[in-house]
Amino acid sequence: MDFSTLCIHGNIEKYDNTGAVSVPIFQSATFAHPGVGESTGFDYTRQQNPTREHLENVIKKLEGGVDAIAFATGMAAISAVMELFSPGDHIIASDDLYGGSHRLFHHISMKNGIGFDLVNTSELSLLEGLIRPNTKALFVETPTNPMMQVTDIAAVAEIAKKHQLLLIVDNTFLTPYYQQPLKLGADIVIHSGTKYLGGHNDTLAGFTVVNDEEIAERLRFIYKTTGACLSPFDSWLLIRGIKTLPIRMDKQQENAEKIANWLCEQEKITAVHYVGLPTHEGYEISKRQATGSGGMISFEVDSEETAKHILEGVSIIQYAESLGGVETLITYPMLQTHGDIPEEEREAKGINNRLLRLSVGIESAQDLIAELARVIKGE
Ligand SMILES: *Cc1c(COP(=O)(O)O)cnc(C)c1O
């Protein structure tokens, strides 16, 4: 089956016999047993629920894994993955990470005895140079948030195999529609399902997908024990969102390409970071490992004043955190997603008071560009 068919028919299990075309929301915390020691396959919703299982089966198919788990949020998924490690273990991660992952690593995982080194994972020799005897995993985001650095997943997977490390890839920005890290050699894929997979800025969700039975079993144990499971209703919203994933992302990408090209021609725009621009540093690698560039653009304006004018002047575009939904959102990474990162570290990465990030939605590109033109002028 083709990807877009799997988005709709990826789960073949049937949970009722009414013929319902949309999977029911099984809003039940617990399930009655038919007899002593017997189960319908469902016992208690923290462990599994039919609506959530439907969703997990779809995600598993889309990423090409042996198991997918649906969490309450993306951070819950990443936290569960961190439970695979023990005090004394060392992890190497991208230095341009989602702010929440940075906060988790530095304020919780480190307290639990896990050590981290952050590096630009697109520089393979730097990455390999940081591997120590106690290194257990590589944690990569590609493209990164918000600087859009691209890491060669297959090349990093080779390094991971050579040193027997787990390769964990946060695939939130491109989703399996454009990029499938497991097929490139990754061991664990993570998603914030809140973003493109849900796609409507109306719910939070997270996923882990793995292609190894043993890791799957360990994650399932952590999941049922710690309990950050996705509710039946939110599972249903995700199921509905995923049905239109390909058409939404195609439109978002088409809009993003138009906007990125337009931004490049504007006098007050001093830099445009979009993976789909041939001038982008990671363009060639991205072409090789992904089938699309997505809908995320970061750009730098000439002054803090222009940045503020844009953020306060937009109306169709909304000044709000998050990304991947049908509504176009603009964020100020310095104050929002990356507000907790030490200033020096943040500035060194280019996340300064002139950097803005745009998550392009499915509105008309013409309307979005007209609005950007107006607010860039300061009107
Ligand atoms: C949003 C996001 C997360 C965290 O997901 P939540 O659903 O907000 O908990 C993790 N990684 C990336 C790349 C994200 O954009």
Coordinates of C-alpha atoms and ligand atoms in Angstrom, one line a residue:
M1 CA 0.0 0.0 0.0
D2 CA 1.1 3.5 -0.8
F3 CA 1.8 6.0 2.0
S4 CA -1.3 8.0 1.6
T5 CA -3.5 4.8 1.6
L6 CA -1.7 3.7 4.8
C7 CA -2.6 7.1 6.4
I8 CA -6.2 6.1 6.1
H9 CA -6.2 2.2 6.1
G10 CA -2.9 1.5 8.0
N11 CA -4.7 -0.4 10.8
I12 CA -6.5 -3.6 9.8
E13 CA -7.8 -4.6 13.2
K14 CA -11.5 -4.2 13.8
Y15 CA -12.7 -3.4 17.3
D16 CA -16.5 -3.6 16.7
N17 CA -18.9 -4.9 14.2
T18 CA -21.1 -1.9 13.5
G19 CA -19.3 -1.1 10.3
A20 CA -18.3 2.3 11.6
V21 CA -16.1 4.0 9.0
S22 CA -14.4 6.2 11.7
V23 CA -12.9 4.1 14.5
P24 CA -15.0 4.6 17.7
I25 CA -13.6 6.5 20.7
F26 CA -13.5 3.7 23.3
Q27 CA -13.9 6.1 26.3
S28 CA -13.4 3.3 28.9
A29 CA -10.8 3.2 31.6
T30 CA -11.2 -0.6 32.1
F31 CA -12.5 -3.7 30.3
A32 CA -14.5 -6.5 31.7
H33 CA -13.0 -10.0 31.6
P34 CA -15.1 -12.8 29.9
G35 CA -13.8 -15.4 32.4
V36 CA -11.2 -16.1 35.0
G37 CA -7.7 -15.5 33.5
E38 CA -9.3 -14.4 30.3
S39 CA -9.0 -11.1 28.5
T40 CA -10.7 -9.5 25.4
G41 CA -7.2 -8.3 24.6
F42 CA -7.8 -5.1 26.6
D43 CA -7.7 -4.9 30.4
Y44 CA -6.9 -1.3 31.5
T45 CA -6.5 1.8 29.3
R46 CA -3.1 2.8 30.7
Q47 CA -1.8 -0.4 29.2
Q48 CA -3.9 -0.4 26.0
N49 CA -7.1 0.9 24.5
P50 CA -8.6 0.0 21.1
T51 CA -8.7 3.6 19.8
R52 CA -5.1 4.1 20.8
E53 CA -4.0 0.7 19.4
H54 CA -5.6 1.7 16.0
L55 CA -3.5 4.9 16.0
E56 CA -0.3 3.1 17.0
N57 CA -0.8 0.5 14.3
V58 CA -1.1 3.3 11.7
I59 CA 2.1 5.1 13.0
K60 CA 4.0 1.8 13.0
K61 CA 3.2 1.2 9.4
L62 CA 4.0 4.8 8.4
E63 CA 7.5 4.7 10.0
G64 CA 8.1 1.1 9.1
G65 CA 8.8 -0.1 12.6
V66 CA 7.8 -3.2 14.7
D67 CA 6.1 -1.2 17.4
A68 CA 4.8 2.4 17.9
I69 CA 3.7 3.8 21.2
A70 CA 1.4 6.8 21.6
F71 CA 2.2 9.2 24.5
A72 CA 0.4 12.1 26.0
T73 CA 3.0 14.5 24.6
G74 CA 6.2 14.5 22.7
M75 CA 8.2 15.3 25.9
A76 CA 6.5 12.2 27.5
A77 CA 7.9 10.1 24.7
I78 CA 11.4 11.5 25.0
S79 CA 11.3 11.1 28.8
A80 CA 10.3 7.4 28.4
V81 CA 13.2 6.9 26.0
M82 CA 15.6 8.4 28.6
E83 CA 14.4 5.7 31.0
L84 CA 16.3 3.2 28.8
F85 CA 19.5 4.6 30.3
S86 CA 21.2 4.3 33.7
P87 CA 23.3 6.5 35.9
G88 CA 26.8 6.7 34.4
D89 CA 25.6 6.5 30.8
H90 CA 26.6 9.1 28.3
I91 CA 24.6 10.5 25.4
I92 CA 25.7 12.7 22.5
A93 CA 22.9 15.0 21.2
S94 CA 22.4 17.7 18.6
D95 CA 23.4 21.2 19.9
D96 CA 20.5 22.8 18.2
L97 CA 17.7 20.9 20.0
Y98 CA 14.1 21.6 20.6
G99 CA 14.2 23.7 23.8
G100 CA 12.1 21.2 25.8
S101 CA 14.5 18.3 25.1
H102 CA 17.4 20.5 26.1
R103 CA 15.6 21.3 29.4
L104 CA 14.8 17.6 30.0
F105 CA 18.4 16.5 29.4
H106 CA 20.0 19.3 31.5
H107 CA 17.5 19.5 34.4
I108 CA 16.2 15.9 34.8
S109 CA 18.3 13.3 33.0
M110 CA 21.5 14.9 34.3
K111 CA 20.2 14.8 37.9
N112 CA 19.5 11.1 37.2
G113 CA 23.2 10.6 36.5
I114 CA 23.2 10.6 32.7
G115 CA 25.9 12.7 31.0
F116 CA 25.5 14.7 27.8
D117 CA 27.7 16.2 25.2
L118 CA 26.0 18.5 22.7
V119 CA 27.5 18.9 19.2
N120 CA 26.5 19.9 15.7
T121 CA 25.7 16.4 14.6
S122 CA 26.0 17.4 10.9
E123 CA 29.8 17.4 11.6
L124 CA 30.5 13.7 11.8
S125 CA 34.2 13.9 12.9
L126 CA 33.2 16.2 15.8
L127 CA 30.5 13.7 16.7
E128 CA 32.7 10.7 16.6
G129 CA 35.4 12.4 18.6
L130 CA 33.0 12.7 21.6
I131 CA 32.3 9.0 21.9
R132 CA 33.5 7.6 25.2
P133 CA 33.5 4.0 26.6
N134 CA 30.2 4.8 28.5
T135 CA 28.5 6.4 25.5
K136 CA 25.2 4.6 24.9
A137 CA 23.3 6.7 22.4
L138 CA 23.2 9.5 19.8
F139 CA 20.2 11.8 19.8
V140 CA 19.7 13.6 16.6
E141 CA 17.1 16.1 15.3
T142 CA 17.2 16.8 11.6
P143 CA 16.4 19.3 10.3
T144 CA 17.1 21.1 13.7
N145 CA 15.0 23.5 15.5
P146 CA 15.3 26.4 14.7
M147 CA 18.5 26.6 12.7
M148 CA 17.5 23.9 10.2
Q149 CA 20.9 22.0 10.2
V150 CA 20.7 18.8 8.3
T151 CA 22.4 15.6 9.6
D152 CA 23.2 12.7 7.4
I153 CA 21.2 10.0 9.2
A154 CA 22.7 7.0 7.3
A155 CA 26.3 8.2 8.0
V156 CA 25.5 8.8 11.7
A157 CA 23.8 5.3 11.8
E158 CA 27.1 3.8 10.6
I159 CA 29.0 5.5 13.4
A160 CA 26.3 4.3 15.9
K161 CA 26.6 0.7 14.7
K162 CA 30.4 0.8 14.8
H163 CA 30.4 1.9 18.5
Q164 CA 27.2 -0.1 19.4
L165 CA 25.2 3.0 20.2
L166 CA 21.5 3.5 19.9
L167 CA 20.6 6.1 17.3
I168 CA 17.5 8.1 18.3
V169 CA 16.1 10.5 15.8
D170 CA 13.4 13.2 16.5
N171 CA 11.5 13.1 13.2
T172 CA 8.9 15.8 14.2
F173 CA 9.8 18.3 11.5
L174 CA 9.5 16.0 8.4
T175 CA 7.3 13.2 9.6
P176 CA 7.4 9.7 7.9
Y177 CA 5.8 11.3 4.9
Y178 CA 9.1 13.0 4.0
Q179 CA 11.7 11.1 6.0
Q180 CA 11.9 7.6 7.5
P181 CA 14.9 7.3 9.8
L182 CA 14.4 3.6 10.7
K183 CA 15.0 2.8 7.1
L184 CA 18.2 4.9 7.2
G185 CA 19.5 2.9 10.2
A186 CA 18.0 4.7 13.2
D187 CA 16.9 2.5 16.2
I188 CA 14.3 4.8 17.8
V189 CA 12.2 7.5 16.1
I190 CA 10.5 10.1 18.2
H191 CA 7.7 12.4 17.4
S192 CA 5.8 15.3 18.8
G193 CA 2.5 14.2 17.4
T194 CA 1.3 17.7 18.5
K195 CA 2.8 19.1 15.3
Y196 CA 2.3 17.8 11.7
L197 CA 0.8 14.4 12.6
G198 CA -2.0 15.9 14.6
G199 CA -1.8 18.9 12.3
H200 CA -4.6 21.1 13.6
N201 CA -3.1 22.8 16.7
D202 CA -5.8 21.2 18.8
T203 CA -4.2 18.5 20.8
L204 CA -0.9 17.2 22.2
A205 CA 0.6 13.8 21.5
G206 CA 3.9 12.0 21.2
F207 CA 5.3 8.8 19.7
T208 CA 8.2 6.4 19.9
V209 CA 8.7 4.0 17.0
V210 CA 11.3 1.2 17.0
N211 CA 12.3 -1.7 14.8
D212 CA 13.8 -4.0 17.4
E213 CA 11.5 -6.3 19.5
E214 CA 13.7 -6.1 22.6
I215 CA 13.7 -2.2 22.7
A216 CA 10.0 -2.3 22.0
E217 CA 9.4 -4.5 25.0
R218 CA 11.5 -2.4 27.3
L219 CA 9.7 0.8 26.1
R220 CA 6.3 -0.9 26.6
F221 CA 7.2 -1.8 30.2
I222 CA 8.4 1.8 30.9
Y223 CA 5.1 3.1 29.3
K224 CA 2.7 1.0 31.2
T225 CA 4.6 1.7 34.4
T226 CA 5.0 5.4 34.2
G227 CA 1.7 6.0 32.5
A228 CA 2.0 9.0 30.2
C229 CA -0.5 7.5 27.8
L230 CA -2.5 9.2 25.1
S231 CA -6.3 9.4 25.9
P232 CA -8.8 7.7 23.7
F233 CA -10.2 11.0 22.5
D234 CA -6.8 12.5 21.7
S235 CA -5.9 9.2 19.9
W236 CA -9.0 9.7 17.8
L237 CA -8.0 13.3 16.9
L238 CA -4.6 12.0 15.8
I239 CA -6.2 9.3 13.7
R240 CA -8.3 11.9 12.0
G241 CA -5.3 14.3 11.6
I242 CA -3.1 11.6 10.0
K243 CA -5.7 10.9 7.3
T244 CA -4.8 14.2 5.6
L245 CA -1.1 14.3 6.5
P246 CA 0.2 14.0 2.9
I247 CA -2.1 16.6 1.4
R248 CA -1.5 19.0 4.3
M249 CA 2.3 18.7 4.1
D250 CA 2.4 19.0 0.3
K251 CA 0.5 22.3 0.6
Q252 CA 2.6 23.5 3.5
Q253 CA 5.7 22.7 1.6
E254 CA 4.5 24.4 -1.6
N255 CA 3.7 27.5 0.5
A256 CA 7.0 27.4 2.3
E257 CA 8.9 27.3 -0.9
K258 CA 7.1 30.3 -2.2
I259 CA 7.6 32.2 1.0
A260 CA 11.3 31.3 1.4
N261 CA 12.1 32.4 -2.1
W262 CA 10.2 35.7 -1.5
L263 CA 12.0 36.3 1.8
C264 CA 15.4 35.9 0.1
E265 CA 14.6 38.9 -2.1
Q266 CA 13.6 41.2 0.8
E267 CA 16.1 43.9 1.8
K268 CA 15.3 43.7 5.5
I269 CA 15.8 39.9 5.6
T270 CA 19.4 39.2 6.3
A271 CA 19.3 35.3 6.3
V272 CA 16.8 32.6 5.3
H273 CA 17.1 29.1 6.6
Y274 CA 15.0 26.7 4.6
V275 CA 16.1 23.2 3.8
G276 CA 14.5 23.4 0.3
L277 CA 16.7 26.3 -0.9
P278 CA 19.5 25.1 -3.1
T279 CA 21.8 27.5 -1.2
H280 CA 21.0 25.8 2.1
E281 CA 24.1 24.0 3.6
G282 CA 22.2 20.7 4.0
Y283 CA 20.3 20.8 0.7
E284 CA 22.1 17.9 -0.9
I285 CA 22.0 15.6 2.1
S286 CA 18.3 16.4 2.5
K287 CA 17.6 15.6 -1.1
R288 CA 19.3 12.2 -0.6
Q289 CA 17.6 11.1 2.6
A290 CA 14.2 12.9 2.5
T291 CA 11.5 13.3 -0.1
G292 CA 10.6 16.8 0.9
S293 CA 11.8 19.9 2.8
G294 CA 8.7 20.5 4.9
G295 CA 7.1 23.7 6.0
M296 CA 9.5 25.2 8.5
I297 CA 11.5 28.4 7.8
S298 CA 13.7 30.4 10.1
F299 CA 14.8 33.9 9.0
E300 CA 16.8 36.7 10.4
V301 CA 15.7 40.3 10.1
D302 CA 17.8 43.5 10.1
S303 CA 17.0 44.6 13.7
E304 CA 15.2 43.7 16.9
E305 CA 12.7 46.5 16.0
T306 CA 11.7 44.8 12.8
A307 CA 11.3 41.5 14.6
K308 CA 8.9 43.1 17.1
H309 CA 7.0 44.9 14.3
I310 CA 6.5 41.6 12.6
L311 CA 5.4 39.7 15.7
E312 CA 3.0 42.5 16.8
G313 CA 1.7 43.3 13.4
V314 CA 0.6 39.9 12.0
S315 CA -3.1 39.0 11.9
I316 CA -3.6 35.9 9.7
I317 CA -0.3 34.6 10.9
Q318 CA -0.4 34.1 14.6
Y319 CA 2.4 34.8 17.1
A320 CA 2.3 31.5 19.0
E321 CA 4.5 28.6 19.9
S322 CA 4.2 25.3 18.2
L323 CA 4.3 24.2 14.6
G324 CA 3.0 21.9 11.9
G325 CA -0.7 22.8 12.0
V326 CA -2.9 24.1 9.3
E327 CA -2.6 27.6 10.8
T328 CA 0.6 29.6 10.0
L329 CA 2.4 30.4 13.2
I330 CA 5.4 32.7 13.9
T331 CA 7.6 32.3 16.9
Y332 CA 10.4 34.2 18.5
P333 CA 12.7 31.3 19.5
M334 CA 14.8 33.5 21.8
L335 CA 11.8 34.1 24.1
Q336 CA 9.7 31.1 23.5
T337 CA 11.0 27.6 22.5
H338 CA 14.6 28.5 23.5
G339 CA 13.9 30.8 26.3
D340 CA 15.5 28.5 28.9
I341 CA 18.8 28.1 27.1
P342 CA 21.7 30.1 28.5
E343 CA 22.1 33.3 26.5
E344 CA 25.7 32.7 25.5
E345 CA 24.9 29.2 24.2
R346 CA 21.8 30.5 22.4
E347 CA 23.6 33.5 20.7
A348 CA 26.4 31.3 19.6
K349 CA 23.9 29.1 17.7
G350 CA 22.4 32.2 15.9
I351 CA 19.3 32.3 18.1
N352 CA 19.3 36.0 18.6
N353 CA 16.8 38.9 18.9
R354 CA 16.6 39.1 15.1
L355 CA 15.7 35.4 14.4
L356 CA 12.1 34.4 13.7
R357 CA 10.6 31.0 12.9
L358 CA 7.7 30.5 10.7
S359 CA 5.6 27.3 10.6
V360 CA 3.8 27.6 7.3
G361 CA 0.1 26.5 7.2
I362 CA -2.2 25.7 4.4
E363 CA -3.7 29.2 3.8
S364 CA -3.1 30.9 0.5
A365 CA 0.6 31.7 -0.1
Q366 CA -0.5 35.0 -1.7
D367 CA -2.3 36.1 1.5
L368 CA 0.6 35.1 3.7
I369 CA 3.2 36.9 1.5
A370 CA 1.0 40.0 1.4
E371 CA 0.8 40.0 5.2
L372 CA 4.6 39.5 5.6
A373 CA 5.3 42.3 3.1
R374 CA 3.1 44.6 5.2
V375 CA 4.6 43.8 8.6
I376 CA 8.2 43.8 7.4
K377 CA 7.6 47.3 6.2
G378 CA 6.5 48.1 9.7
E379 CA 2.8 48.8 8.9
Ligands
LIG1 C1 7.3 20.2 20.1 C2 8.5 19.3 19.9 C3 8.8 18.4 20.9 C4 8.0 18.2 22.2 O1 6.7 17.8 21.9 P1 5.4 18.2 22.8 O2 4.3 17.5 22.1 O3 5.3 19.7 22.8 O4 5.7 17.7 24.2 C5 9.9 17.6 20.7 N1 10.7 17.7 19.6 C6 10.4 18.6 18.7 C7 11.3 18.7 17.5 C8 9.3 19.5 18.8 O5 9.0 20.4 17.8

